[in-house]
Amino acid sequence: MPNYIGRFAPSPTGPLHFGSLLTALASWCDARAANGQWLLRIEDVDVVRTQLGAAEQIIRTLEHYGLWWDGEIIYQSQRTECYQAALQQLQQQNDIFWCTCSRADLAQTQSDIYTGHCRAHHQYRSQAAARLRVYKSIVDFDDGVFGHISESVADTVGDFVIFRRDGLFAYHLAVVVDDAEQGITNIVRGADLLNNTSRQIYLQQRLAVTTPAYTHIPLVVNDNGEKLSKQTGARALTWDNPSHCLWQALTLLGQHAPDVLQSEDCATLLTWAINHWQRENIPKRLTL
Ligand SMILES: [Zn+2]
């Protein structure tokens, strides 16, 4: 077994944009620089949000940029049995309850923290969501970029949904089950997921699986501090000049890639990136 197993886990809700390429690159470099494996997982557990053809497009883009992965690509949509088994384990441990609150019921409570209204519902009910019982405890972790983080999930979100009323498994459960099963040791992903991490660690603890090391890559913002999006003028990834794009991403990540590399091919640039990768140089704010 390698000491380092990383992964890139995009949701196929659209094509890769520059920000997600940058995250993929950071995750890839971190794994390769450690002589580790880098796995690719398509997070299509939420079939409602999945866009037809997007997964294929993301895969072709990674190939085009030379970000090759190890092993088979995993699709969450094909892993329902594993999530079901985890849900069953949690049910047996009395770690979940069945919530029949409607969207309107939940909207009536002023705070975002679940009130615990349905905690007495131990047995399965149809058309109900399964929520994890979250008890007061502090979740701690050391992020590779953002440093020490501690959170009391009971005070920030409370009992959270791991199986949805519409019959789909929630993202948090799928991610935690997959990371554990794939033996992921290091997660490098976008900082938009930073506030999910404590919940996922809490869930890992309930499932008695190992917590990987986390590094969250700051989101790319423009001069006004706005997150890159079509509205704020984010450029779509160009197909023509991938190594220039990778060079730009590396530079933003605080890696001092020499100018001449811009005109080299992706393989040359990526080899340089592996040999010179310094995670500690990633800035806390990435301004394009
Ligand atoms: Zn409820």
mmCIF file of C-alpha atoms and ligand atoms in Angstrom:
data_model
loop_
_atom_site.group_PDB
_atom_site.id
_atom_site.type_symbol
_atom_site.label_atom_id
_atom_site.label_comp_id
_atom_site.label_asym_id
_atom_site.label_seq_id
_atom_site.Cartn_x
_atom_site.Cartn_y
_atom_site.Cartn_z
ATOM 1 C CA MET A 1 0.000 0.000 0.000
ATOM 2 C CA PRO A 2 1.348 3.445 -0.867
ATOM 3 C CA ASN A 3 1.737 5.914 1.993
ATOM 4 C CA TYR A 4 -0.262 8.540 0.195
ATOM 5 C CA ILE A 5 -3.544 8.083 -1.630
ATOM 6 C CA GLY A 6 -5.141 11.267 -2.886
ATOM 7 C CA ARG A 7 -8.150 11.874 -5.076
ATOM 8 C CA PHE A 8 -9.976 14.352 -7.220
ATOM 9 C CA ALA A 9 -13.731 14.124 -6.865
ATOM 10 C CA PRO A 10 -15.617 16.518 -9.125
ATOM 11 C CA SER A 11 -19.397 16.752 -9.303
ATOM 12 C CA PRO A 12 -20.502 16.487 -12.924
ATOM 13 C CA THR A 13 -22.726 19.552 -12.838
ATOM 14 C CA GLY A 14 -20.912 21.300 -15.692
ATOM 15 C CA PRO A 15 -17.515 21.575 -17.380
ATOM 16 C CA LEU A 16 -14.334 22.158 -15.370
ATOM 17 C CA HIS A 17 -13.615 25.834 -14.910
ATOM 18 C CA PHE A 18 -10.287 27.377 -14.027
ATOM 19 C CA GLY A 19 -10.906 27.161 -10.269
ATOM 20 C CA SER A 20 -11.595 23.438 -10.349
ATOM 21 C CA LEU A 21 -8.622 22.797 -12.625
ATOM 22 C CA LEU A 22 -6.462 24.636 -10.106
ATOM 23 C CA THR A 23 -7.759 22.408 -7.303
ATOM 24 C CA ALA A 24 -7.197 19.295 -9.403
ATOM 25 C CA LEU A 25 -3.650 20.420 -10.137
ATOM 26 C CA ALA A 26 -2.910 21.100 -6.455
ATOM 27 C CA SER A 27 -4.282 17.718 -5.469
ATOM 28 C CA TRP A 28 -2.372 15.962 -8.266
ATOM 29 C CA CYS A 29 0.946 17.672 -7.430
ATOM 30 C CA ASP A 30 0.567 16.958 -3.730
ATOM 31 C CA ALA A 31 0.025 13.258 -4.445
ATOM 32 C CA ARG A 32 2.719 12.906 -7.097
ATOM 33 C CA ALA A 33 5.310 14.830 -5.106
ATOM 34 C CA ALA A 34 4.740 12.323 -2.304
ATOM 35 C CA ASN A 35 5.041 9.391 -4.725
ATOM 36 C CA GLY A 36 1.428 8.712 -3.999
ATOM 37 C CA GLN A 37 -1.563 7.539 -5.959
ATOM 38 C CA TRP A 38 -4.186 9.900 -7.300
ATOM 39 C CA LEU A 39 -7.671 8.520 -7.805
ATOM 40 C CA LEU A 40 -10.548 9.962 -9.779
ATOM 41 C CA ARG A 41 -14.076 9.760 -8.446
ATOM 42 C CA ILE A 42 -17.129 11.226 -10.124
ATOM 43 C CA GLU A 43 -19.468 12.525 -7.432
ATOM 44 C CA ASP A 44 -22.766 11.988 -9.169
ATOM 45 C CA VAL A 45 -24.654 10.835 -6.071
ATOM 46 C CA ASP A 46 -27.033 13.752 -6.570
ATOM 47 C CA VAL A 47 -28.538 12.577 -9.836
ATOM 48 C CA VAL A 48 -30.873 15.554 -9.841
ATOM 49 C CA ARG A 49 -27.970 17.990 -10.258
ATOM 50 C CA THR A 50 -25.934 15.793 -12.589
ATOM 51 C CA GLN A 51 -25.635 17.154 -16.089
ATOM 52 C CA LEU A 52 -25.638 14.708 -18.953
ATOM 53 C CA GLY A 53 -22.206 14.409 -20.554
ATOM 54 C CA ALA A 54 -20.440 16.525 -17.931
ATOM 55 C CA ALA A 55 -18.502 13.624 -16.387
ATOM 56 C CA GLU A 56 -17.139 12.632 -19.785
ATOM 57 C CA GLN A 57 -16.195 16.239 -20.465
ATOM 58 C CA ILE A 58 -14.344 16.544 -17.135
ATOM 59 C CA ILE A 59 -12.443 13.311 -17.802
ATOM 60 C CA ARG A 60 -11.399 14.490 -21.292
ATOM 61 C CA THR A 61 -10.264 17.817 -19.832
ATOM 62 C CA LEU A 62 -8.057 16.160 -17.195
ATOM 63 C CA GLU A 63 -6.485 14.004 -19.902
ATOM 64 C CA HIS A 64 -5.919 17.040 -22.099
ATOM 65 C CA TYR A 65 -4.081 18.784 -19.262
ATOM 66 C CA GLY A 66 -1.991 15.696 -18.529
ATOM 67 C CA LEU A 67 -3.498 15.106 -15.095
ATOM 68 C CA TRP A 68 -3.601 11.315 -15.258
ATOM 69 C CA TRP A 69 -5.126 9.262 -12.494
ATOM 70 C CA ASP A 70 -4.491 5.777 -11.138
ATOM 71 C CA GLY A 71 -6.863 2.852 -11.393
ATOM 72 C CA GLU A 72 -10.506 2.764 -12.343
ATOM 73 C CA ILE A 73 -12.754 5.782 -12.202
ATOM 74 C CA ILE A 74 -15.371 5.396 -9.463
ATOM 75 C CA TYR A 75 -18.923 6.664 -9.985
ATOM 76 C CA GLN A 76 -20.975 7.342 -6.881
ATOM 77 C CA SER A 77 -24.180 6.591 -8.757
ATOM 78 C CA GLN A 78 -23.028 2.960 -8.925
ATOM 79 C CA ARG A 79 -22.245 2.633 -5.234
ATOM 80 C CA THR A 80 -25.680 2.751 -3.623
ATOM 81 C CA GLU A 81 -25.172 -0.608 -1.860
ATOM 82 C CA CYS A 82 -22.138 0.687 0.034
ATOM 83 C CA TYR A 83 -24.025 3.754 1.212
ATOM 84 C CA GLN A 84 -26.956 1.562 2.209
ATOM 85 C CA ALA A 85 -24.626 -0.586 4.325
ATOM 86 C CA ALA A 86 -23.242 2.479 6.101
ATOM 87 C CA LEU A 87 -26.750 3.781 6.745
ATOM 88 C CA GLN A 88 -27.688 0.410 8.196
ATOM 89 C CA GLN A 89 -24.639 0.418 10.458
ATOM 90 C CA LEU A 90 -25.584 3.855 11.765
ATOM 91 C CA GLN A 91 -29.189 2.726 12.270
ATOM 92 C CA GLN A 92 -27.990 -0.269 14.275
ATOM 93 C CA GLN A 93 -25.821 1.986 16.412
ATOM 94 C CA ASN A 94 -28.848 4.229 17.024
ATOM 95 C CA ASP A 95 -26.896 7.079 15.454
ATOM 96 C CA ILE A 96 -29.701 8.199 13.167
ATOM 97 C CA PHE A 97 -33.371 9.075 13.376
ATOM 98 C CA TRP A 98 -36.038 9.564 10.742
ATOM 99 C CA CYS A 99 -37.047 13.143 10.168
ATOM 100 C CA THR A 100 -40.474 13.852 8.737
ATOM 101 C CA CYS A 101 -40.198 17.644 8.885
ATOM 102 C CA SER A 102 -41.258 19.243 5.638
ATOM 103 C CA ARG A 103 -39.295 21.973 3.959
ATOM 104 C CA ALA A 104 -41.892 24.422 5.257
ATOM 105 C CA ASP A 105 -41.526 23.091 8.841
ATOM 106 C CA LEU A 106 -37.760 23.587 8.654
ATOM 107 C CA ALA A 107 -38.112 27.049 7.157
ATOM 108 C CA GLN A 108 -40.243 28.107 10.121
ATOM 109 C CA THR A 109 -37.411 27.699 12.619
ATOM 110 C CA GLN A 110 -35.337 30.838 12.699
ATOM 111 C CA SER A 111 -31.890 29.252 12.855
ATOM 112 C CA ASP A 112 -30.113 26.903 10.466
ATOM 113 C CA ILE A 113 -29.485 24.460 13.279
ATOM 114 C CA TYR A 114 -31.893 21.527 13.308
ATOM 115 C CA THR A 115 -34.080 21.619 16.423
ATOM 116 C CA GLY A 116 -34.033 17.903 17.109
ATOM 117 C CA HIS A 117 -37.796 17.744 16.565
ATOM 118 C CA CYS A 118 -37.864 14.160 15.243
ATOM 119 C CA ARG A 119 -35.171 12.633 17.451
ATOM 120 C CA ALA A 120 -37.636 10.125 18.902
ATOM 121 C CA HIS A 121 -38.290 8.549 15.493
ATOM 122 C CA HIS A 122 -36.040 5.515 15.798
ATOM 123 C CA GLN A 123 -37.737 3.357 13.190
ATOM 124 C CA TYR A 124 -37.667 3.831 9.443
ATOM 125 C CA ARG A 125 -40.528 5.879 8.029
ATOM 126 C CA SER A 126 -41.240 6.218 4.366
ATOM 127 C CA GLN A 127 -40.680 9.639 2.801
ATOM 128 C CA ALA A 128 -38.513 10.601 5.751
ATOM 129 C CA ALA A 129 -34.930 11.820 5.764
ATOM 130 C CA ALA A 130 -32.331 10.124 7.949
ATOM 131 C CA ARG A 131 -30.438 12.548 10.159
ATOM 132 C CA LEU A 132 -27.309 11.787 12.137
ATOM 133 C CA ARG A 133 -27.636 12.418 15.870
ATOM 134 C CA VAL A 134 -25.013 15.037 16.578
ATOM 135 C CA TYR A 135 -23.944 15.298 20.216
ATOM 136 C CA LYS A 136 -21.963 18.141 21.704
ATOM 137 C CA SER A 137 -18.307 17.516 21.036
ATOM 138 C CA ILE A 138 -15.510 19.436 19.398
ATOM 139 C CA VAL A 139 -14.143 18.298 16.044
ATOM 140 C CA ASP A 140 -10.512 19.303 15.532
ATOM 141 C CA PHE A 141 -8.272 19.110 12.506
ATOM 142 C CA ASP A 142 -5.157 20.749 11.098
ATOM 143 C CA ASP A 143 -5.662 22.005 7.568
ATOM 144 C CA GLY A 144 -2.674 22.144 5.226
ATOM 145 C CA VAL A 145 -3.427 25.760 4.304
ATOM 146 C CA PHE A 146 -5.817 27.152 6.901
ATOM 147 C CA GLY A 147 -4.145 25.660 9.984
ATOM 148 C CA HIS A 148 -5.942 24.502 13.105
ATOM 149 C CA ILE A 149 -9.727 24.399 12.891
ATOM 150 C CA SER A 150 -12.144 23.323 15.584
ATOM 151 C CA GLU A 151 -15.894 23.221 15.399
ATOM 152 C CA SER A 152 -18.806 22.003 17.458
ATOM 153 C CA VAL A 153 -21.069 20.554 14.794
ATOM 154 C CA ALA A 154 -23.977 20.464 17.256
ATOM 155 C CA ASP A 155 -23.750 24.268 17.494
ATOM 156 C CA THR A 156 -23.188 25.013 13.799
ATOM 157 C CA VAL A 157 -25.575 22.640 11.995
ATOM 158 C CA GLY A 158 -26.917 20.110 14.476
ATOM 159 C CA ASP A 159 -28.316 16.755 13.339
ATOM 160 C CA PHE A 160 -27.609 16.691 9.618
ATOM 161 C CA VAL A 161 -29.184 14.745 6.792
ATOM 162 C CA ILE A 162 -27.355 11.687 5.479
ATOM 163 C CA PHE A 163 -30.246 10.194 3.524
ATOM 164 C CA ARG A 164 -32.652 12.493 1.753
ATOM 165 C CA ARG A 165 -36.422 12.475 1.671
ATOM 166 C CA ASP A 166 -36.275 12.020 -2.089
ATOM 167 C CA GLY A 167 -34.507 8.682 -1.589
ATOM 168 C CA LEU A 168 -30.980 9.823 -2.475
ATOM 169 C CA PHE A 169 -27.994 9.461 -0.194
ATOM 170 C CA ALA A 170 -26.624 12.778 0.950
ATOM 171 C CA TYR A 171 -23.269 13.987 -0.258
ATOM 172 C CA HIS A 172 -21.631 13.774 3.199
ATOM 173 C CA LEU A 173 -22.369 10.091 3.606
ATOM 174 C CA ALA A 174 -21.214 9.209 0.093
ATOM 175 C CA VAL A 175 -17.948 11.128 0.426
ATOM 176 C CA VAL A 176 -17.072 9.653 3.802
ATOM 177 C CA VAL A 177 -17.885 6.088 2.732
ATOM 178 C CA ASP A 178 -15.934 6.424 -0.520
ATOM 179 C CA ASP A 179 -12.877 8.033 1.050
ATOM 180 C CA ALA A 180 -12.745 5.278 3.651
ATOM 181 C CA GLU A 181 -13.238 2.469 1.166
ATOM 182 C CA GLN A 182 -10.651 3.848 -1.268
ATOM 183 C CA GLY A 183 -8.147 4.254 1.562
ATOM 184 C CA ILE A 184 -7.746 7.980 0.932
ATOM 185 C CA THR A 185 -5.029 9.389 3.183
ATOM 186 C CA ASN A 186 -4.909 12.990 1.926
ATOM 187 C CA ILE A 187 -7.719 15.172 0.690
ATOM 188 C CA VAL A 188 -6.833 18.307 -1.244
ATOM 189 C CA ARG A 189 -9.973 20.127 -2.373
ATOM 190 C CA GLY A 190 -11.537 23.541 -2.752
ATOM 191 C CA ALA A 191 -12.115 25.785 0.251
ATOM 192 C CA ASP A 192 -15.812 25.902 -0.643
ATOM 193 C CA LEU A 193 -15.891 22.526 1.127
ATOM 194 C CA LEU A 194 -14.019 23.711 4.220
ATOM 195 C CA ASN A 195 -17.161 24.095 6.294
ATOM 196 C CA ASN A 196 -18.244 20.543 5.395
ATOM 197 C CA THR A 197 -15.123 19.007 6.840
ATOM 198 C CA SER A 198 -16.090 18.944 10.518
ATOM 199 C CA ARG A 199 -19.358 17.222 9.643
ATOM 200 C CA GLN A 200 -17.515 14.638 7.602
ATOM 201 C CA ILE A 201 -14.998 14.008 10.375
ATOM 202 C CA TYR A 202 -17.862 13.615 12.843
ATOM 203 C CA LEU A 203 -19.408 11.043 10.511
ATOM 204 C CA GLN A 204 -16.054 9.261 10.096
ATOM 205 C CA GLN A 205 -15.899 8.926 13.856
ATOM 206 C CA ARG A 206 -19.393 7.411 14.023
ATOM 207 C CA LEU A 207 -18.475 4.948 11.259
ATOM 208 C CA ALA A 208 -15.142 4.199 12.974
ATOM 209 C CA VAL A 209 -13.068 4.947 9.882
ATOM 210 C CA THR A 210 -9.774 6.824 9.642
ATOM 211 C CA THR A 211 -9.778 10.587 9.150
ATOM 212 C CA PRO A 212 -7.535 11.648 6.251
ATOM 213 C CA ALA A 213 -5.331 14.751 6.282
ATOM 214 C CA TYR A 214 -7.062 17.793 4.768
ATOM 215 C CA THR A 215 -5.776 20.673 2.683
ATOM 216 C CA HIS A 216 -8.247 23.209 1.348
ATOM 217 C CA ILE A 217 -7.248 25.298 -1.631
ATOM 218 C CA PRO A 218 -8.496 28.904 -1.380
ATOM 219 C CA LEU A 219 -11.046 29.881 -3.983
ATOM 220 C CA VAL A 220 -9.808 32.121 -6.764
ATOM 221 C CA VAL A 221 -11.259 35.609 -6.431
ATOM 222 C CA ASN A 222 -10.993 38.747 -8.525
ATOM 223 C CA ASP A 223 -9.651 42.103 -7.327
ATOM 224 C CA ASN A 224 -12.976 42.869 -5.660
ATOM 225 C CA GLY A 225 -12.799 39.659 -3.667
ATOM 226 C CA GLU A 226 -15.618 38.079 -5.683
ATOM 227 C CA LYS A 227 -15.500 34.360 -6.319
ATOM 228 C CA LEU A 228 -14.836 33.550 -9.959
ATOM 229 C CA SER A 229 -17.975 32.768 -11.854
ATOM 230 C CA LYS A 230 -19.395 33.557 -15.248
ATOM 231 C CA GLN A 231 -20.912 36.710 -13.756
ATOM 232 C CA THR A 232 -17.586 37.967 -12.391
ATOM 233 C CA GLY A 233 -15.807 37.339 -15.668
ATOM 234 C CA ALA A 234 -14.230 33.925 -15.133
ATOM 235 C CA ARG A 235 -12.779 32.616 -18.320
ATOM 236 C CA ALA A 236 -13.763 29.201 -19.531
ATOM 237 C CA LEU A 237 -10.822 26.838 -19.884
ATOM 238 C CA THR A 238 -9.289 27.114 -23.299
ATOM 239 C CA TRP A 239 -8.414 23.974 -25.165
ATOM 240 C CA ASP A 240 -5.623 25.574 -27.193
ATOM 241 C CA ASN A 241 -2.955 26.346 -24.668
ATOM 242 C CA PRO A 242 -3.192 23.948 -21.720
ATOM 243 C CA SER A 243 0.377 24.399 -20.494
ATOM 244 C CA HIS A 244 -0.058 28.156 -20.262
ATOM 245 C CA CYS A 245 -3.174 27.580 -18.195
ATOM 246 C CA LEU A 246 -1.345 25.114 -15.916
ATOM 247 C CA TRP A 247 1.505 27.606 -15.558
ATOM 248 C CA GLN A 248 -0.983 30.274 -14.485
ATOM 249 C CA ALA A 249 -2.540 27.917 -11.971
ATOM 250 C CA LEU A 250 0.848 26.922 -10.551
ATOM 251 C CA THR A 251 1.852 30.555 -10.207
ATOM 252 C CA LEU A 252 -1.378 31.338 -8.363
ATOM 253 C CA LEU A 253 -0.649 28.400 -6.061
ATOM 254 C CA GLY A 254 2.579 30.124 -5.022
ATOM 255 C CA GLN A 255 4.848 27.759 -6.970
ATOM 256 C CA HIS A 256 7.464 29.766 -8.808
ATOM 257 C CA ALA A 257 7.277 28.174 -12.221
ATOM 258 C CA PRO A 258 9.870 29.726 -14.584
ATOM 259 C CA ASP A 259 8.387 31.760 -17.468
ATOM 260 C CA VAL A 260 9.952 29.519 -20.109
ATOM 261 C CA LEU A 261 7.741 26.648 -18.984
ATOM 262 C CA GLN A 262 4.718 28.429 -20.450
ATOM 263 C CA SER A 263 5.741 27.350 -23.908
ATOM 264 C CA GLU A 264 6.620 23.776 -22.945
ATOM 265 C CA ASP A 265 4.198 20.885 -23.157
ATOM 266 C CA CYS A 266 2.051 19.831 -20.203
ATOM 267 C CA ALA A 267 4.218 16.814 -19.353
ATOM 268 C CA THR A 268 7.355 18.943 -18.998
ATOM 269 C CA LEU A 269 5.560 21.516 -16.909
ATOM 270 C CA LEU A 270 3.987 18.894 -14.666
ATOM 271 C CA THR A 271 7.330 17.175 -14.119
ATOM 272 C CA TRP A 272 8.738 20.505 -12.974
ATOM 273 C CA ALA A 273 5.694 20.963 -10.738
ATOM 274 C CA ILE A 274 6.167 17.581 -9.012
ATOM 275 C CA ASN A 275 9.851 18.207 -8.417
ATOM 276 C CA HIS A 276 9.328 21.689 -6.991
ATOM 277 C CA TRP A 277 5.965 21.302 -5.250
ATOM 278 C CA GLN A 278 5.770 23.147 -1.946
ATOM 279 C CA ARG A 279 2.407 22.936 -0.294
ATOM 280 C CA GLU A 280 3.427 25.483 2.350
ATOM 281 C CA ASN A 281 3.740 28.128 -0.392
ATOM 282 C CA ILE A 282 0.020 28.058 -1.195
ATOM 283 C CA PRO A 283 -1.322 31.475 -0.173
ATOM 284 C CA LYS A 284 -4.478 31.853 1.902
ATOM 285 C CA ARG A 285 -5.957 34.079 -0.774
ATOM 286 C CA LEU A 286 -5.717 33.514 -4.526
ATOM 287 C CA THR A 287 -6.329 36.660 -6.520
ATOM 288 C CA LEU A 288 -6.446 36.486 -10.285
HETATM 289 ZN ZN ZN B 1 -37.667 16.505 11.696
#
